[in-house]
PDB file of C-alpha atoms in Angstrom:
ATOM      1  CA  UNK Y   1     -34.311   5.808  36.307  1.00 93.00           C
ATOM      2  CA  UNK Y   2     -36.587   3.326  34.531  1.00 96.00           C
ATOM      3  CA  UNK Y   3     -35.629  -0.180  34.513  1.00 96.00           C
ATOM      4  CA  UNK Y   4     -37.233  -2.661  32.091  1.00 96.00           C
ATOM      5  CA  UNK Y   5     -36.518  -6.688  32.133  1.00 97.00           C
ATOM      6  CA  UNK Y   6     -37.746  -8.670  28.826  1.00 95.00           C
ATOM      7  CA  UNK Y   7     -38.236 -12.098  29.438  1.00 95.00           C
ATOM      8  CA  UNK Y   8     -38.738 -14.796  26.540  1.00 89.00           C
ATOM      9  CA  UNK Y   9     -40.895 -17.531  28.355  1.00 85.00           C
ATOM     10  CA  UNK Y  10     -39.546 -20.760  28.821  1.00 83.00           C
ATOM     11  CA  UNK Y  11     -39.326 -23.620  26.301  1.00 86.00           C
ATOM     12  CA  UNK Y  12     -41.917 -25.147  25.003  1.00 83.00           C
ATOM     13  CA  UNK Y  13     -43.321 -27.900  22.449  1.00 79.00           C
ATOM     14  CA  UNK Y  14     -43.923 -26.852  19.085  1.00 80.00           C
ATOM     15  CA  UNK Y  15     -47.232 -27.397  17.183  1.00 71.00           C
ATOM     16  CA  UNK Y  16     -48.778 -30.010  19.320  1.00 72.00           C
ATOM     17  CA  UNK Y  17     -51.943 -31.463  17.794  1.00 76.00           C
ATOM     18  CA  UNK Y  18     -55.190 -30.905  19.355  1.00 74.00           C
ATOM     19  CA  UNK Y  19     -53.556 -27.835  21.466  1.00 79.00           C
ATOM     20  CA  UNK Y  20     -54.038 -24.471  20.356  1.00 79.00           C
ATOM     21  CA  UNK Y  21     -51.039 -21.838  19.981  1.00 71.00           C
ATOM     22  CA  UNK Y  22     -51.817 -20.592  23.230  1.00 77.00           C
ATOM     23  CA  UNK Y  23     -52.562 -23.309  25.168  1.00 80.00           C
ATOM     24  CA  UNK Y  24     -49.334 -24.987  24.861  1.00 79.00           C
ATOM     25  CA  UNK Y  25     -47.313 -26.045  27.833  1.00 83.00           C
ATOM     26  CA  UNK Y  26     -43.760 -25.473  29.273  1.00 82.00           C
ATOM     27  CA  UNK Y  27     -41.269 -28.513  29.118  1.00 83.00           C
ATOM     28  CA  UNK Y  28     -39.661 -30.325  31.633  1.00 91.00           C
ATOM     29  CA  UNK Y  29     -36.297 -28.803  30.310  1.00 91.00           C
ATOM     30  CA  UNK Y  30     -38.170 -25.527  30.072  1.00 88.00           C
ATOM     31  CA  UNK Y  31     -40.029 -25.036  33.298  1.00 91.00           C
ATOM     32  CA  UNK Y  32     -36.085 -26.220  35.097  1.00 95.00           C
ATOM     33  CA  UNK Y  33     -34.619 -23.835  33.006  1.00 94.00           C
ATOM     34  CA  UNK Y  34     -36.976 -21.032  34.342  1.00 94.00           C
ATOM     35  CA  UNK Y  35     -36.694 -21.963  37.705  1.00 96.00           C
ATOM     36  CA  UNK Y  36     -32.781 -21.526  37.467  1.00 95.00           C
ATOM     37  CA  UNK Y  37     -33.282 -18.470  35.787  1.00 95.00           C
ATOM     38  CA  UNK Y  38     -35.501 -17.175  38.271  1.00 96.00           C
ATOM     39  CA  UNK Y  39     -33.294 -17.944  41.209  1.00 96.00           C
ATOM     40  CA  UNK Y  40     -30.375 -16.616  39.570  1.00 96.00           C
ATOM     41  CA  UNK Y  41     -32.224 -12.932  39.561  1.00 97.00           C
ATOM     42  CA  UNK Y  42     -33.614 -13.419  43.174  1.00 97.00           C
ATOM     43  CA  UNK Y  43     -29.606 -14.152  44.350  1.00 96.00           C
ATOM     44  CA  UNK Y  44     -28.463 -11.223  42.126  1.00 95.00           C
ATOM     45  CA  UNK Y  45     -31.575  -9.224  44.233  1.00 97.00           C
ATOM     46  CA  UNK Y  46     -33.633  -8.189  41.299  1.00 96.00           C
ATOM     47  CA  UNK Y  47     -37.050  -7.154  42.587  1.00 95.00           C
ATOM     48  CA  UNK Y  48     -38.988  -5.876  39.816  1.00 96.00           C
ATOM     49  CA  UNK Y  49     -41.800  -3.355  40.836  1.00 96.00           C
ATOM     50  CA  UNK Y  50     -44.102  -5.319  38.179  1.00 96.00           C
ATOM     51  CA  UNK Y  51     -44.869  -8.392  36.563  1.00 97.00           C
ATOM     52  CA  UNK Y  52     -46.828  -8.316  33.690  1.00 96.00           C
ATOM     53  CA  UNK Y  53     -47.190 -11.483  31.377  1.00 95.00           C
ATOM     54  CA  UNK Y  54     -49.262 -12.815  28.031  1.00 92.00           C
ATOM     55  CA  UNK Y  55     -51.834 -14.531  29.100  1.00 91.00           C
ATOM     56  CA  UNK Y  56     -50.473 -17.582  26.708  1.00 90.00           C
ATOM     57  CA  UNK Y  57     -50.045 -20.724  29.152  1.00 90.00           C
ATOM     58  CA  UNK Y  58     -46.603 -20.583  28.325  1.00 88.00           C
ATOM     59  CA  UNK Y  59     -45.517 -17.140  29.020  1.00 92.00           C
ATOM     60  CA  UNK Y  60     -48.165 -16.898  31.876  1.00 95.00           C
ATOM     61  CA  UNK Y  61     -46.376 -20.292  33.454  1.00 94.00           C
ATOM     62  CA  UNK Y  62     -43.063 -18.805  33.410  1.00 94.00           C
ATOM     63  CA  UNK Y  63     -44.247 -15.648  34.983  1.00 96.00           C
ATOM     64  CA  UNK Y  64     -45.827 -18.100  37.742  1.00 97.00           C
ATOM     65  CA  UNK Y  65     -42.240 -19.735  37.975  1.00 96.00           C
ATOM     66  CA  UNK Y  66     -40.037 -16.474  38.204  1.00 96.00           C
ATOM     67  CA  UNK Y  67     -42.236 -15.038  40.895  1.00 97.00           C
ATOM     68  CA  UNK Y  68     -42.144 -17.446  43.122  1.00 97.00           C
ATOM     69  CA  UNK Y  69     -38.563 -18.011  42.932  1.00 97.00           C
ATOM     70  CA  UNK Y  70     -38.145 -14.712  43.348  1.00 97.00           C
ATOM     71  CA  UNK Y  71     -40.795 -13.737  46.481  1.00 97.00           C
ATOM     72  CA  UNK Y  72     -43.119 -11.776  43.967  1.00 97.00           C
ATOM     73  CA  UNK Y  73     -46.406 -11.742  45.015  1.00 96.00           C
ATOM     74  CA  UNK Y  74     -48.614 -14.377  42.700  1.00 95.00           C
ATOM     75  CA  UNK Y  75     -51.507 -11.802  43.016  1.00 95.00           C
ATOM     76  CA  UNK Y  76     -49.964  -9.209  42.167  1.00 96.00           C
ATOM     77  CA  UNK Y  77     -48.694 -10.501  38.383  1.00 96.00           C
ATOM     78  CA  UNK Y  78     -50.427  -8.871  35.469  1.00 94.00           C
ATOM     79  CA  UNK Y  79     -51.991 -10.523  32.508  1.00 94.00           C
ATOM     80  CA  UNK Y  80     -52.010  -8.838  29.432  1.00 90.00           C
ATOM     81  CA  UNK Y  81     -52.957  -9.891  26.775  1.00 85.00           C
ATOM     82  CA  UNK Y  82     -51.879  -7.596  23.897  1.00 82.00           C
ATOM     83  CA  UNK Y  83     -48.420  -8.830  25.163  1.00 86.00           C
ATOM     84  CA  UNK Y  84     -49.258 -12.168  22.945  1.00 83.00           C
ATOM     85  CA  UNK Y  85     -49.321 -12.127  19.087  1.00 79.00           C
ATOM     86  CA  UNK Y  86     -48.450  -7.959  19.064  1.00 79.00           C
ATOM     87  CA  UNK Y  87     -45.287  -6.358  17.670  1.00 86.00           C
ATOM     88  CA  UNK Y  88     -42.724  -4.715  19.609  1.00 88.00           C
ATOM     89  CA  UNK Y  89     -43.790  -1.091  18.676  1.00 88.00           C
ATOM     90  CA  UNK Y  90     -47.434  -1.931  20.380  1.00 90.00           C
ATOM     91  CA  UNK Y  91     -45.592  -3.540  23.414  1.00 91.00           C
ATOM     92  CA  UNK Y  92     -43.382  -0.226  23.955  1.00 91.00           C
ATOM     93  CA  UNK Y  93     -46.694   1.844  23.393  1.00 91.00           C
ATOM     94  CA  UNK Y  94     -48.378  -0.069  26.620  1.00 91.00           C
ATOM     95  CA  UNK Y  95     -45.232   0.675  27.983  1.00 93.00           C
ATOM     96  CA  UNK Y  96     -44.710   4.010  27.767  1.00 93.00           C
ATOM     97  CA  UNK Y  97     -48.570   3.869  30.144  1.00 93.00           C
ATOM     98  CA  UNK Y  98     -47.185   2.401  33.143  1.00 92.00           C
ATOM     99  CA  UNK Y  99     -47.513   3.938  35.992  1.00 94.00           C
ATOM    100  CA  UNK Y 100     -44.238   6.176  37.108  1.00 95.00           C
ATOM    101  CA  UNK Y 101     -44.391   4.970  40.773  1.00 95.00           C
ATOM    102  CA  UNK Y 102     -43.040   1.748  39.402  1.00 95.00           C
ATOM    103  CA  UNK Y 103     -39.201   2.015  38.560  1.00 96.00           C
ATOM    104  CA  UNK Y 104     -39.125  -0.960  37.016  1.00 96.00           C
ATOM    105  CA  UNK Y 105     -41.183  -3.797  35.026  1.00 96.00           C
ATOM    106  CA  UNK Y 106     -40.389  -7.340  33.814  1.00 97.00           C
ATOM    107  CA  UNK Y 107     -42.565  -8.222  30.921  1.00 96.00           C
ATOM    108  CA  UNK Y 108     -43.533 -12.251  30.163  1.00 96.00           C
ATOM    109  CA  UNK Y 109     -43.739 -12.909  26.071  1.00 92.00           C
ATOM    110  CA  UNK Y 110     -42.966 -14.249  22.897  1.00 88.00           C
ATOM    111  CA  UNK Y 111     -40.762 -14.055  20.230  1.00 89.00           C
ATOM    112  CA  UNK Y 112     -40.273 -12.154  17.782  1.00 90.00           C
ATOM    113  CA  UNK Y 113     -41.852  -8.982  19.375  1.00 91.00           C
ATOM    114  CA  UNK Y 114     -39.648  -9.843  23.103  1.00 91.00           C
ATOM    115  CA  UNK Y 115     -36.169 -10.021  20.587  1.00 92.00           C
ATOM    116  CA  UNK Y 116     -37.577  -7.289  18.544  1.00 91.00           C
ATOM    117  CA  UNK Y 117     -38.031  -4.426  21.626  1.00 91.00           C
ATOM    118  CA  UNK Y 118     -34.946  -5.595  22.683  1.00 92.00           C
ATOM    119  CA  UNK Y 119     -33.375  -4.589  19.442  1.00 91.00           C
ATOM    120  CA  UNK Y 120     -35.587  -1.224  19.457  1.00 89.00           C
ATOM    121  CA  UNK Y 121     -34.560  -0.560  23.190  1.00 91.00           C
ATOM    122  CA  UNK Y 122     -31.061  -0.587  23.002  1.00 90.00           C
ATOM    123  CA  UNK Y 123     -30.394   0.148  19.123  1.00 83.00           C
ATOM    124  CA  UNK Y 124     -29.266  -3.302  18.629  1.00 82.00           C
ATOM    125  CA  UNK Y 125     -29.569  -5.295  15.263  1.00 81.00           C
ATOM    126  CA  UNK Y 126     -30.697  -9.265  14.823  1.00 74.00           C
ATOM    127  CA  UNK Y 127     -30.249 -10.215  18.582  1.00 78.00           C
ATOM    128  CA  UNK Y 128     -32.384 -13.386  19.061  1.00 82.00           C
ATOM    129  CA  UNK Y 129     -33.496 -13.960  22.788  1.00 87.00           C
ATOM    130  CA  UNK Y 130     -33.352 -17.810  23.269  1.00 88.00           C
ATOM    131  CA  UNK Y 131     -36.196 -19.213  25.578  1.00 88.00           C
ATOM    132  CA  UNK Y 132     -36.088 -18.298  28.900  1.00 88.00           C
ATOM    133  CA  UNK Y 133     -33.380 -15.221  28.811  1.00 92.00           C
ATOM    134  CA  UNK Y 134     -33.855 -11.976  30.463  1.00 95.00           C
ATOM    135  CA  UNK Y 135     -31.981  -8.635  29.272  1.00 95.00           C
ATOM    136  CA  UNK Y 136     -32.452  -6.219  31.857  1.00 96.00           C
ATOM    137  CA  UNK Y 137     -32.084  -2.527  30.413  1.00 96.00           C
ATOM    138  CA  UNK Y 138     -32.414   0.817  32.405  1.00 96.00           C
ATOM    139  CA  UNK Y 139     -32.864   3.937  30.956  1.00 95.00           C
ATOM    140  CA  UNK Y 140     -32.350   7.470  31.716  1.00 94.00           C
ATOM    141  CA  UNK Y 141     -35.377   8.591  32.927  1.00 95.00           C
ATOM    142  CA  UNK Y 142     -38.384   9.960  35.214  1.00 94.00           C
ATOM    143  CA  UNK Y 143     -41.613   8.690  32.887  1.00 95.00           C
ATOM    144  CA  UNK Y 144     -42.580   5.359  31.643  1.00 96.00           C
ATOM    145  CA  UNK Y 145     -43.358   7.976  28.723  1.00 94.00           C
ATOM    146  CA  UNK Y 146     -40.078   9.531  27.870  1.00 94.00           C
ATOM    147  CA  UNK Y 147     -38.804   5.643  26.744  1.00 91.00           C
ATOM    148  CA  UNK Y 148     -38.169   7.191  23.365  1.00 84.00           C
ATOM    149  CA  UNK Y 149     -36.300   9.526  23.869  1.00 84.00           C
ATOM    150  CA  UNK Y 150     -33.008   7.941  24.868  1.00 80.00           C
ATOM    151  CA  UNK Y 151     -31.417   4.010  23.878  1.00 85.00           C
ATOM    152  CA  UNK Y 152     -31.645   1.596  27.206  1.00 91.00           C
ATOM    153  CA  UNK Y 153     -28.155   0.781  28.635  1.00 93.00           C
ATOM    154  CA  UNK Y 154     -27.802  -3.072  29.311  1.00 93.00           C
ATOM    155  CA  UNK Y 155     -27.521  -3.954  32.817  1.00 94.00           C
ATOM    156  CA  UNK Y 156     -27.040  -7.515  32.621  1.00 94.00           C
ATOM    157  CA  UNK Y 157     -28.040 -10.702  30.019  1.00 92.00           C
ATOM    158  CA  UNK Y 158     -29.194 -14.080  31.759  1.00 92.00           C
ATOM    159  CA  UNK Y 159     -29.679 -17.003  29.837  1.00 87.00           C
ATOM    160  CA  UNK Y 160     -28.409 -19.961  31.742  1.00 70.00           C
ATOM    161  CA  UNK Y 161     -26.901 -22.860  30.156  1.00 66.00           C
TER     162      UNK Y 161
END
């Protein structure tokens, strides 16, 4: 069994002058947001094998918020940076090259392409992510590889409040 967990990073200011698109911070309301979010998953026991985020401030500082909360290693979190401005058939492509030690991966971006793979995952239509959610979807399966093959079963939505 594979087990992937999308998470929309946390909320942040739009179109800020003098800060480019990737540069831009998390809010107040965001970063508590995150941090509820986080500790939510860590009570639930959700210990993802990886954590890979965009290396966008935003998504990166959210990443930075959830592992803490939830006793990931900070050194151990992944930047990648095709996770930021890509579409969700290139996401599932660098997904489908993890490594199959790891049963599971929680993956740091942006919308639309975090909504989007959702959507492709599990064969749903439209469903928007708000900032900060995680949909945590296992599938059927030995290799990263074989994600294809078969639609991801939802395990569980968290959004907050």
């Amino acid at each position: 069994m594979k087990t992937i967990y999308l998470v929309r990073h946390a909320k942040s200011p739009k179109d800020e002058k003098g800060i480019k698109d990737w540069e831009r911070p998390l809010t107040v309301g965001g970063i508590k947001k995150a941090q509820d979010i986080a500790q939510k998953l860590y009570r639930k026991k959700v210990e993802p094998g990886r954590m890979i985020s965009s290396h966008a401030f935003r998504a990166l500082n959210t990443a930075l918020i959830f592992a803490i909360n939830m006793r990931y290693p900070v050194s151990a979190l992944e930047i990648n940076s095709s996770l930021y401005g890509k579409n969700a058939p290139d996401i599932l492509d660098m997904l489908k090259k993890q490594d199959d030690s790891f049963s599971s991966t929680m993956i740091f971006g942006h919308n639309p392409s975090i909504s989007n793979l959702n959507n492709l995952l599990t064969g749903k239509k439209g469903e928007d992510l708000p900032t900060s959610a995680v949909i945590a979807i296992r599938f059927a399966i030995e290799k990263w590889n074989d994600l294809e093959k078969s639609k991801g079963k939802v395990l569980f939505t968290e959004q907050g409040k």
